[in-house]
mmCIF file of C-alpha atoms and ligand atoms in Angstrom:
data_model
loop_
_atom_site.group_PDB
_atom_site.id
_atom_site.type_symbol
_atom_site.label_atom_id
_atom_site.label_comp_id
_atom_site.label_asym_id
_atom_site.label_seq_id
_atom_site.Cartn_x
_atom_site.Cartn_y
_atom_site.Cartn_z
ATOM 1 C CA MET A 1 54.847 158.085 -19.217
ATOM 2 C CA ALA A 2 52.531 159.525 -16.593
ATOM 3 C CA LYS A 3 51.600 157.132 -13.809
ATOM 4 C CA GLU A 4 48.230 155.475 -14.084
ATOM 5 C CA ILE A 5 45.581 156.893 -11.777
ATOM 6 C CA ILE A 6 43.743 154.809 -9.188
ATOM 7 C CA VAL A 7 40.677 155.971 -7.234
ATOM 8 C CA SER A 8 38.580 154.273 -4.567
ATOM 9 C CA GLY A 9 36.557 154.941 -1.443
ATOM 10 C CA VAL A 10 34.988 153.290 1.570
ATOM 11 C CA ARG A 11 31.805 154.445 3.300
ATOM 12 C CA PRO A 12 32.144 155.398 6.979
ATOM 13 C CA THR A 13 29.160 153.346 8.064
ATOM 14 C CA GLY A 14 30.797 151.720 11.073
ATOM 15 C CA ASN A 15 32.407 148.404 11.834
ATOM 16 C CA LEU A 16 34.813 148.048 8.976
ATOM 17 C CA HIS A 17 35.303 144.302 8.628
ATOM 18 C CA ILE A 18 37.834 141.903 7.192
ATOM 19 C CA GLY A 19 35.770 141.702 3.972
ATOM 20 C CA ASN A 20 36.395 145.411 3.378
ATOM 21 C CA TYR A 21 40.043 144.886 4.185
ATOM 22 C CA LEU A 22 40.595 141.866 1.928
ATOM 23 C CA GLY A 23 38.333 143.093 -0.883
ATOM 24 C CA ALA A 24 39.511 146.683 -0.990
ATOM 25 C CA ILE A 25 41.944 148.252 1.495
ATOM 26 C CA LYS A 26 44.646 145.598 1.220
ATOM 27 C CA GLN A 27 44.822 146.359 -2.499
ATOM 28 C CA PHE A 28 44.978 150.112 -1.843
ATOM 29 C CA VAL A 29 48.123 149.633 0.217
ATOM 30 C CA GLU A 30 49.863 147.782 -2.613
ATOM 31 C CA LEU A 31 48.675 150.149 -5.327
ATOM 32 C CA GLN A 32 49.945 153.320 -3.625
ATOM 33 C CA LYS A 33 53.506 152.143 -4.246
ATOM 34 C CA LYS A 34 53.178 152.137 -8.029
ATOM 35 C CA TYR A 35 50.403 154.504 -9.049
ATOM 36 C CA LYS A 36 49.003 157.959 -8.470
ATOM 37 C CA THR A 37 46.283 157.074 -5.975
ATOM 38 C CA TYR A 38 43.291 158.909 -4.551
ATOM 39 C CA PHE A 39 41.631 157.138 -1.629
ATOM 40 C CA PHE A 40 38.752 158.836 0.076
ATOM 41 C CA ILE A 41 36.113 158.335 2.732
ATOM 42 C CA ALA A 42 32.718 158.263 1.026
ATOM 43 C CA ASP A 43 30.821 160.226 3.679
ATOM 44 C CA LEU A 44 28.267 161.576 1.189
ATOM 45 C CA HIS A 45 27.448 158.023 0.186
ATOM 46 C CA ALA A 46 27.109 157.057 3.845
ATOM 47 C CA ILE A 47 24.274 159.549 4.393
ATOM 48 C CA ASN A 48 22.192 157.968 1.645
ATOM 49 C CA GLU A 49 21.073 155.764 4.504
ATOM 50 C CA PRO A 50 20.019 157.409 7.786
ATOM 51 C CA GLN A 51 23.058 158.074 10.032
ATOM 52 C CA ASP A 52 23.401 159.459 13.520
ATOM 53 C CA PRO A 53 25.379 162.702 12.901
ATOM 54 C CA LYS A 54 27.694 162.386 15.919
ATOM 55 C CA LYS A 55 28.391 158.743 15.159
ATOM 56 C CA LEU A 56 29.072 159.573 11.524
ATOM 57 C CA GLU A 57 31.793 162.035 12.577
ATOM 58 C CA ASN A 58 33.450 159.403 14.730
ATOM 59 C CA GLN A 59 33.164 156.707 12.086
ATOM 60 C CA THR A 60 34.746 159.038 9.550
ATOM 61 C CA LEU A 61 37.767 159.568 11.790
ATOM 62 C CA GLU A 62 37.805 155.832 12.467
ATOM 63 C CA ILE A 63 38.137 155.038 8.751
ATOM 64 C CA ALA A 64 40.839 157.680 8.350
ATOM 65 C CA ALA A 65 42.821 156.093 11.195
ATOM 66 C CA LEU A 66 42.209 152.593 9.835
ATOM 67 C CA TYR A 67 43.354 153.569 6.344
ATOM 68 C CA LEU A 68 46.610 154.768 7.880
ATOM 69 C CA ALA A 69 46.932 151.853 10.286
ATOM 70 C CA CYS A 70 46.521 149.404 7.389
ATOM 71 C CA GLY A 71 49.475 151.042 5.669
ATOM 72 C CA LEU A 72 48.327 153.954 3.525
ATOM 73 C CA GLU A 73 50.969 156.657 3.653
ATOM 74 C CA PRO A 74 50.061 160.326 3.135
ATOM 75 C CA ALA A 75 53.392 160.814 1.339
ATOM 76 C CA ASN A 76 52.394 158.225 -1.271
ATOM 77 C CA THR A 77 48.677 158.693 -1.603
ATOM 78 C CA THR A 78 46.030 161.399 -1.518
ATOM 79 C CA LEU A 79 43.718 160.706 1.407
ATOM 80 C CA PHE A 80 40.619 162.844 1.792
ATOM 81 C CA LEU A 81 36.920 163.175 2.547
ATOM 82 C CA GLN A 82 34.473 163.048 -0.328
ATOM 83 C CA SER A 83 32.418 165.902 1.177
ATOM 84 C CA HIS A 84 35.475 168.174 1.237
ATOM 85 C CA ILE A 85 35.465 168.253 -2.570
ATOM 86 C CA PRO A 86 32.097 169.711 -3.649
ATOM 87 C CA GLU A 87 33.173 169.319 -7.282
ATOM 88 C CA HIS A 88 32.151 165.646 -6.991
ATOM 89 C CA LEU A 89 28.570 166.828 -6.494
ATOM 90 C CA GLU A 90 28.727 169.234 -9.365
ATOM 91 C CA LEU A 91 29.928 166.534 -11.725
ATOM 92 C CA ALA A 92 27.315 164.144 -10.316
ATOM 93 C CA HIS A 93 24.623 166.631 -11.258
ATOM 94 C CA ILE A 94 25.947 166.956 -14.782
ATOM 95 C CA LEU A 95 26.145 163.158 -15.158
ATOM 96 C CA SER A 96 22.613 162.850 -13.788
ATOM 97 C CA THR A 97 21.357 164.836 -16.775
ATOM 98 C CA ILE A 98 22.487 162.063 -19.111
ATOM 99 C CA THR A 99 21.249 159.204 -16.901
ATOM 100 C CA PRO A 100 17.812 157.649 -17.386
ATOM 101 C CA VAL A 101 16.003 157.071 -14.073
ATOM 102 C CA GLY A 102 15.084 153.550 -15.230
ATOM 103 C CA GLU A 103 18.734 152.584 -15.414
ATOM 104 C CA LEU A 104 19.207 153.570 -11.761
ATOM 105 C CA SER A 105 16.066 151.903 -10.461
ATOM 106 C CA ARG A 106 17.246 148.621 -12.003
ATOM 107 C CA MET A 107 20.604 148.580 -10.164
ATOM 108 C CA THR A 108 21.007 145.531 -7.928
ATOM 109 C CA GLN A 109 22.246 147.371 -4.842
ATOM 110 C CA TYR A 110 19.394 149.868 -4.990
ATOM 111 C CA LYS A 111 16.802 147.130 -5.337
ATOM 112 C CA ASP A 112 18.360 145.068 -2.513
ATOM 113 C CA LYS A 113 18.517 148.022 -0.152
ATOM 114 C CA VAL A 114 14.942 149.076 -0.808
ATOM 115 C CA ALA A 115 13.776 145.455 -0.456
ATOM 116 C CA SER A 116 15.531 145.313 2.921
ATOM 117 C CA GLY A 117 13.551 148.319 4.127
ATOM 118 C CA LYS A 118 15.948 151.223 3.454
ATOM 119 C CA PRO A 119 14.144 154.446 2.477
ATOM 120 C CA ALA A 120 13.965 154.730 -1.313
ATOM 121 C CA ASN A 121 15.210 158.322 -1.404
ATOM 122 C CA LEU A 122 16.676 160.181 -4.351
ATOM 123 C CA GLY A 123 20.189 160.014 -2.857
ATOM 124 C CA LEU A 124 20.085 156.236 -2.723
ATOM 125 C CA LEU A 125 18.739 156.047 -6.265
ATOM 126 C CA ALA A 126 21.451 158.407 -7.526
ATOM 127 C CA TYR A 127 24.214 156.585 -5.593
ATOM 128 C CA PRO A 128 25.910 155.252 -8.771
ATOM 129 C CA VAL A 129 25.908 158.717 -10.371
ATOM 130 C CA LEU A 130 27.854 160.234 -7.475
ATOM 131 C CA MET A 131 30.157 157.227 -7.487
ATOM 132 C CA ALA A 132 30.802 157.702 -11.221
ATOM 133 C CA ALA A 133 31.598 161.371 -10.538
ATOM 134 C CA ASP A 134 34.011 160.372 -7.707
ATOM 135 C CA ILE A 135 35.916 158.280 -10.201
ATOM 136 C CA LEU A 136 35.742 160.264 -13.432
ATOM 137 C CA ILE A 137 36.671 163.577 -11.840
ATOM 138 C CA TYR A 138 40.219 162.245 -11.242
ATOM 139 C CA ASN A 139 40.426 160.619 -14.671
ATOM 140 C CA ALA A 140 40.930 157.248 -13.047
ATOM 141 C CA ASP A 141 42.343 154.381 -15.075
ATOM 142 C CA ALA A 142 41.327 151.779 -12.523
ATOM 143 C CA VAL A 143 39.235 151.370 -9.386
ATOM 144 C CA PRO A 144 40.028 148.686 -6.780
ATOM 145 C CA VAL A 145 36.775 147.417 -5.246
ATOM 146 C CA GLY A 146 35.090 144.278 -4.000
ATOM 147 C CA GLU A 147 32.902 142.345 -6.386
ATOM 148 C CA ASP A 148 29.686 143.916 -5.099
ATOM 149 C CA GLN A 149 30.721 147.177 -6.768
ATOM 150 C CA SER A 150 31.246 145.821 -10.274
ATOM 151 C CA GLN A 151 27.823 146.917 -11.513
ATOM 152 C CA HIS A 152 28.503 150.443 -10.261
ATOM 153 C CA LEU A 153 31.818 150.430 -12.105
ATOM 154 C CA GLU A 154 30.051 149.384 -15.285
ATOM 155 C CA PHE A 155 27.717 152.323 -14.741
ATOM 156 C CA ALA A 156 30.699 154.696 -14.447
ATOM 157 C CA ARG A 157 32.116 153.371 -17.716
ATOM 158 C CA THR A 158 28.794 153.893 -19.451
ATOM 159 C CA ALA A 159 28.520 157.426 -18.046
ATOM 160 C CA ALA A 160 32.008 158.254 -19.347
ATOM 161 C CA ARG A 161 31.175 156.875 -22.782
ATOM 162 C CA LYS A 162 27.888 158.766 -22.966
ATOM 163 C CA PHE A 163 29.431 162.036 -21.851
ATOM 164 C CA ASN A 164 32.243 161.672 -24.393
ATOM 165 C CA ALA A 165 29.818 160.860 -27.205
ATOM 166 C CA ARG A 166 27.731 163.891 -26.424
ATOM 167 C CA PHE A 167 30.298 166.534 -25.470
ATOM 168 C CA GLY A 168 33.580 165.295 -26.932
ATOM 169 C CA GLU A 169 36.404 163.102 -25.588
ATOM 170 C CA THR A 170 36.790 163.977 -21.886
ATOM 171 C CA PHE A 171 36.791 160.946 -19.601
ATOM 172 C CA LYS A 172 38.647 157.657 -19.589
ATOM 173 C CA GLU A 173 36.589 154.521 -19.078
ATOM 174 C CA PRO A 174 37.885 153.232 -15.735
ATOM 175 C CA LYS A 175 38.322 149.520 -15.251
ATOM 176 C CA ALA A 176 37.428 147.660 -12.083
ATOM 177 C CA LEU A 177 40.308 146.036 -10.198
ATOM 178 C CA ILE A 178 38.712 143.057 -8.537
ATOM 179 C CA GLN A 179 40.896 140.501 -6.803
ATOM 180 C CA LYS A 180 40.788 136.890 -7.876
ATOM 181 C CA GLU A 181 40.345 135.804 -4.284
ATOM 182 C CA GLY A 182 39.012 137.916 -1.445
ATOM 183 C CA ALA A 183 36.737 140.048 -3.654
ATOM 184 C CA ARG A 184 33.692 138.558 -2.020
ATOM 185 C CA ILE A 185 34.207 137.386 1.545
ATOM 186 C CA MET A 186 31.077 135.644 2.728
ATOM 187 C CA GLY A 187 29.287 135.901 6.071
ATOM 188 C CA LEU A 188 30.610 133.613 8.813
ATOM 189 C CA ASP A 189 27.065 132.746 9.856
ATOM 190 C CA ASN A 190 25.787 132.362 6.294
ATOM 191 C CA PRO A 191 28.223 131.600 3.470
ATOM 192 C CA SER A 192 25.605 132.269 0.794
ATOM 193 C CA LYS A 193 25.621 136.003 1.542
ATOM 194 C CA LYS A 194 28.518 138.461 1.552
ATOM 195 C CA MET A 195 30.031 139.545 4.843
ATOM 196 C CA SER A 196 28.322 142.821 5.669
ATOM 197 C CA LYS A 197 28.458 145.445 8.391
ATOM 198 C CA SER A 198 24.692 145.734 8.264
ATOM 199 C CA ALA A 199 24.128 141.996 8.810
ATOM 200 C CA ALA A 200 21.463 141.078 11.330
ATOM 201 C CA SER A 201 23.937 139.268 13.590
ATOM 202 C CA ALA A 202 27.388 140.507 14.612
ATOM 203 C CA ASN A 203 28.509 136.879 14.241
ATOM 204 C CA ASN A 204 28.390 137.492 10.478
ATOM 205 C CA TYR A 205 31.617 139.452 10.383
ATOM 206 C CA ILE A 206 34.952 140.066 12.044
ATOM 207 C CA GLY A 207 35.498 143.748 12.620
ATOM 208 C CA MET A 208 38.929 145.227 12.019
ATOM 209 C CA LEU A 209 38.959 146.328 15.668
ATOM 210 C CA GLU A 210 37.565 143.121 17.129
ATOM 211 C CA SER A 211 39.201 141.756 20.308
ATOM 212 C CA GLU A 212 41.190 138.527 20.280
ATOM 213 C CA GLU A 213 38.522 136.736 22.340
ATOM 214 C CA GLU A 214 35.799 137.812 19.959
ATOM 215 C CA ILE A 215 37.796 136.698 16.928
ATOM 216 C CA ARG A 216 38.358 133.281 18.513
ATOM 217 C CA ARG A 217 34.707 133.002 19.479
ATOM 218 C CA LYS A 218 33.337 134.038 16.083
ATOM 219 C CA ILE A 219 35.612 131.708 14.143
ATOM 220 C CA LYS A 220 34.789 128.869 16.498
ATOM 221 C CA ILE A 221 31.052 129.214 15.854
ATOM 222 C CA ALA A 222 31.405 130.001 12.123
ATOM 223 C CA VAL A 223 29.192 127.792 9.980
ATOM 224 C CA THR A 224 30.950 124.832 8.306
ATOM 225 C CA ASP A 225 29.883 122.371 5.615
ATOM 226 C CA SER A 226 28.310 119.017 6.329
ATOM 227 C CA ASP A 227 31.289 116.723 5.635
ATOM 228 C CA LYS A 228 34.655 116.836 7.380
ATOM 229 C CA GLU A 229 37.137 117.598 4.620
ATOM 230 C CA ILE A 230 39.126 120.829 4.434
ATOM 231 C CA LYS A 231 38.975 121.450 0.732
ATOM 232 C CA PHE A 232 38.565 124.479 -1.514
ATOM 233 C CA GLU A 233 35.377 123.858 -3.470
ATOM 234 C CA PRO A 234 33.297 127.023 -3.443
ATOM 235 C CA LYS A 235 30.269 125.416 -5.136
ATOM 236 C CA THR A 236 29.895 122.369 -2.934
ATOM 237 C CA LYS A 237 31.725 123.570 0.190
ATOM 238 C CA PRO A 238 31.008 127.308 0.394
ATOM 239 C CA ALA A 239 31.619 127.695 4.129
ATOM 240 C CA ILE A 240 35.029 126.040 4.379
ATOM 241 C CA SER A 241 36.104 127.572 1.053
ATOM 242 C CA ASN A 242 35.343 131.026 2.461
ATOM 243 C CA LEU A 243 37.395 130.265 5.585
ATOM 244 C CA LEU A 244 40.236 128.980 3.392
ATOM 245 C CA ILE A 245 40.232 132.232 1.418
ATOM 246 C CA ILE A 246 40.364 134.237 4.645
ATOM 247 C CA TYR A 247 43.246 132.108 5.939
ATOM 248 C CA SER A 248 45.141 132.330 2.644
ATOM 249 C CA GLN A 249 44.709 136.096 2.309
ATOM 250 C CA MET A 250 45.521 136.860 5.934
ATOM 251 C CA ALA A 251 48.588 134.607 6.039
ATOM 252 C CA GLY A 252 49.788 135.430 2.512
ATOM 253 C CA GLU A 253 49.839 131.737 1.711
ATOM 254 C CA GLU A 254 48.458 129.940 -1.368
ATOM 255 C CA ILE A 255 45.124 128.182 -0.824
ATOM 256 C CA LYS A 256 46.651 124.917 -2.111
ATOM 257 C CA SER A 257 49.343 125.018 0.526
ATOM 258 C CA VAL A 258 46.818 125.725 3.305
ATOM 259 C CA GLU A 259 44.702 122.819 2.029
ATOM 260 C CA ASN A 260 47.708 120.497 2.154
ATOM 261 C CA LYS A 261 48.610 121.596 5.646
ATOM 262 C CA TYR A 262 45.152 120.669 6.949
ATOM 263 C CA LYS A 263 44.549 117.609 4.801
ATOM 264 C CA ASN A 264 44.007 115.166 7.639
ATOM 265 C CA LYS A 265 43.083 117.650 10.297
ATOM 266 C CA SER A 266 39.715 118.503 11.789
ATOM 267 C CA TYR A 267 37.632 121.637 11.283
ATOM 268 C CA ALA A 268 38.291 122.454 14.940
ATOM 269 C CA GLU A 269 42.069 122.418 14.466
ATOM 270 C CA PHE A 270 41.822 124.453 11.287
ATOM 271 C CA LYS A 271 39.557 127.029 12.900
ATOM 272 C CA LYS A 272 41.796 127.346 15.930
ATOM 273 C CA ASP A 273 44.757 128.216 13.698
ATOM 274 C CA LEU A 274 42.653 130.449 11.471
ATOM 275 C CA ALA A 275 41.712 132.611 14.460
ATOM 276 C CA GLU A 276 45.396 132.990 15.321
ATOM 277 C CA VAL A 277 46.295 133.911 11.725
ATOM 278 C CA ILE A 278 43.650 136.651 11.766
ATOM 279 C CA ILE A 279 44.790 137.912 15.162
ATOM 280 C CA LYS A 280 48.400 138.009 13.993
ATOM 281 C CA LYS A 281 47.460 140.152 10.996
ATOM 282 C CA LEU A 282 45.047 142.461 12.809
ATOM 283 C CA SER A 283 46.899 143.031 16.044
ATOM 284 C CA PRO A 284 49.625 145.394 14.686
ATOM 285 C CA ILE A 285 46.942 147.251 12.695
ATOM 286 C CA GLN A 286 44.863 147.636 15.861
ATOM 287 C CA LYS A 287 47.850 148.881 17.861
ATOM 288 C CA GLU A 288 48.642 151.485 15.255
ATOM 289 C CA TYR A 289 44.973 152.430 15.060
ATOM 290 C CA MET A 290 44.840 153.068 18.823
ATOM 291 C CA ARG A 291 47.809 155.391 18.558
ATOM 292 C CA LEU A 292 46.376 157.306 15.593
ATOM 293 C CA ILE A 293 42.834 157.728 16.904
ATOM 294 C CA GLU A 294 44.203 159.473 20.002
ATOM 295 C CA ASN A 295 45.553 162.279 17.820
ATOM 296 C CA LYS A 296 42.499 163.692 16.136
ATOM 297 C CA ASN A 297 44.297 166.870 15.080
ATOM 298 C CA ASP A 298 46.946 164.911 13.204
ATOM 299 C CA LEU A 299 44.236 162.997 11.351
ATOM 300 C CA LEU A 300 42.468 166.232 10.426
ATOM 301 C CA LYS A 301 45.740 167.676 9.189
ATOM 302 C CA ILE A 302 46.303 164.697 6.895
ATOM 303 C CA LEU A 303 42.762 164.978 5.529
ATOM 304 C CA LYS A 304 43.285 168.696 4.908
ATOM 305 C CA GLN A 305 46.473 168.080 2.987
ATOM 306 C CA GLY A 306 44.639 165.430 0.946
ATOM 307 C CA LYS A 307 41.799 167.823 0.306
ATOM 308 C CA GLU A 308 44.157 170.358 -1.205
ATOM 309 C CA GLU A 309 45.754 167.811 -3.528
ATOM 310 C CA ALA A 310 42.434 166.318 -4.611
ATOM 311 C CA GLN A 311 40.824 169.688 -5.121
ATOM 312 C CA THR A 312 43.508 170.826 -7.544
ATOM 313 C CA ALA A 313 42.810 167.826 -9.766
ATOM 314 C CA ALA A 314 39.024 168.028 -9.396
ATOM 315 C CA ARG A 315 38.937 171.740 -10.211
ATOM 316 C CA ALA A 316 40.964 171.259 -13.369
ATOM 317 C CA THR A 317 38.537 168.588 -14.600
ATOM 318 C CA MET A 318 35.533 170.773 -13.841
ATOM 319 C CA ILE A 319 36.893 173.749 -15.785
ATOM 320 C CA ASP A 320 37.077 171.487 -18.824
ATOM 321 C CA VAL A 321 33.677 169.856 -18.179
ATOM 322 C CA ARG A 322 31.845 173.161 -17.644
ATOM 323 C CA LYS A 323 33.218 174.486 -20.872
ATOM 324 C CA LYS A 324 32.262 171.362 -22.826
ATOM 325 C CA VAL A 325 28.730 171.434 -21.435
ATOM 326 C CA GLY A 326 28.371 175.146 -22.258
ATOM 327 C CA LEU A 327 28.288 176.587 -18.756
ATOM 328 C CA LEU A 328 29.612 180.128 -19.149
ATOM 329 C CA GLY A 329 32.897 180.798 -17.325
ATOM 330 C CA GLU A 330 33.530 183.815 -15.095
HETATM 331 P P1 AMP B 401 31.630 149.747 1.756
HETATM 332 O O1 AMP B 401 31.836 149.465 3.170
HETATM 333 O O2 AMP B 401 30.335 149.202 1.237
HETATM 334 O O3 AMP B 401 31.864 151.177 1.416
HETATM 335 O O4 AMP B 401 32.720 148.912 0.979
HETATM 336 C C1 AMP B 401 34.068 149.278 0.937
HETATM 337 C C2 AMP B 401 34.827 148.341 0.020
HETATM 338 O O5 AMP B 401 34.845 147.019 0.570
HETATM 339 C C3 AMP B 401 34.219 148.206 -1.381
HETATM 340 O O6 AMP B 401 35.248 148.138 -2.337
HETATM 341 C C4 AMP B 401 33.468 146.918 -1.314
HETATM 342 O O7 AMP B 401 33.330 146.306 -2.575
HETATM 343 C C5 AMP B 401 34.368 146.085 -0.402
HETATM 344 N N1 AMP B 401 33.613 145.036 0.293
HETATM 345 C C6 AMP B 401 32.510 145.195 1.073
HETATM 346 N N2 AMP B 401 32.076 144.008 1.551
HETATM 347 C C7 AMP B 401 32.939 143.073 1.071
HETATM 348 C C8 AMP B 401 33.024 141.643 1.208
HETATM 349 N N3 AMP B 401 32.163 140.949 1.948
HETATM 350 N N4 AMP B 401 34.049 141.010 0.571
HETATM 351 C C9 AMP B 401 34.944 141.702 -0.173
HETATM 352 N N5 AMP B 401 34.905 143.035 -0.348
HETATM 353 C C10 AMP B 401 33.915 143.728 0.263
HETATM 354 N N1 LIG B 402 30.126 152.529 -3.300
HETATM 355 C C1 LIG B 402 31.353 152.108 -2.701
HETATM 356 C C2 LIG B 402 31.053 151.030 -1.671
HETATM 357 O O1 LIG B 402 30.025 150.950 -1.109
HETATM 358 C C3 LIG B 402 32.095 153.239 -2.063
HETATM 359 C C4 LIG B 402 32.459 154.262 -3.083
HETATM 360 C C5 LIG B 402 31.913 155.490 -3.256
HETATM 361 C C6 LIG B 402 33.459 154.104 -4.093
HETATM 362 N N2 LIG B 402 32.521 156.138 -4.295
HETATM 363 C C7 LIG B 402 33.458 155.321 -4.844
HETATM 364 C C8 LIG B 402 34.331 153.078 -4.424
HETATM 365 C C9 LIG B 402 34.309 155.500 -5.925
HETATM 366 C C10 LIG B 402 35.184 153.271 -5.518
HETATM 367 C C11 LIG B 402 35.181 154.476 -6.273
HETATM 368 O O2 LIG B 402 31.879 150.252 -1.402
#
């Protein structure tokens, strides 16, 4: 049987944090071993919000190096830039013709971004359509993402179903692969909101490239709950539960066992160890990152190889799609 196909992407919007790692990239690394995987850098999605062009270039290379430093291997996965495969945009246009505008304007992420002051441009509104195209063009079976993307995944499934109903069986309906724990890492300064690179305060997140001192400092001042017990109870103890998830995921240890270990210990002791667990996990990734980012040409070469692999698959899908839609071939 052919291997199942997995597709996902991360936007190069700067300061990749441990939420992105635990919610998405950590899964990518596991999945590449078993499946046919396409992991890309969603640079076209990044420009839906204003970006400084020079910074965007650097952030794109930064994500490429981080993907590799976290353990993605070009021999096992197809690693590329979304903008290198214009077929994504062509399919997005075709999908946009079967998408009611009302459906897009009701999407949570769109509404949140506009409410927070982001320009309500057409790109931002059409964000889920391009994302559906990113996924469907490779005939993905599954898409590993954090929980915040589940509505977009539902949109992609609907788009596939609608296209198939109208033009004949073409796309699979991809399922979302959302981790049981780690799919929604909360902000360190506010455990009622997800950890986010665009948070008002840098104390909200721990960047993948953060220094040891900064990690220690940010964990030390992370918000805790009002009582003293180290217990996993997301509803009543959201702050400590979030820190327990981070500990468990970073150390590869069950939450129960971490809870037991800190049963009669203080928040201060727990936090001190948590910082060290994070540092232990991130430090080899950071070392590898430093090595990779020095060799820009090697990174570009890997992205070019990925582009060629991805393009072959994307072109094949588009030949079929154009024909089904009635666009005359050459
Ligand atoms: P983005 O940076 O928005 O492109 O997100 C890249 C990936 O990280 C997506 O799969 C997101 O769902 C995931 N992600 C972003 N923030 C978090 C978070 N706080 N917790 C878990 N996953 C997240
Ligand atoms: N929208 C995703 C995010 O913000 C990034 C993304 C773009 C993506 N295209 C995708 C994720 C396709 C999975 C599949 O996190």
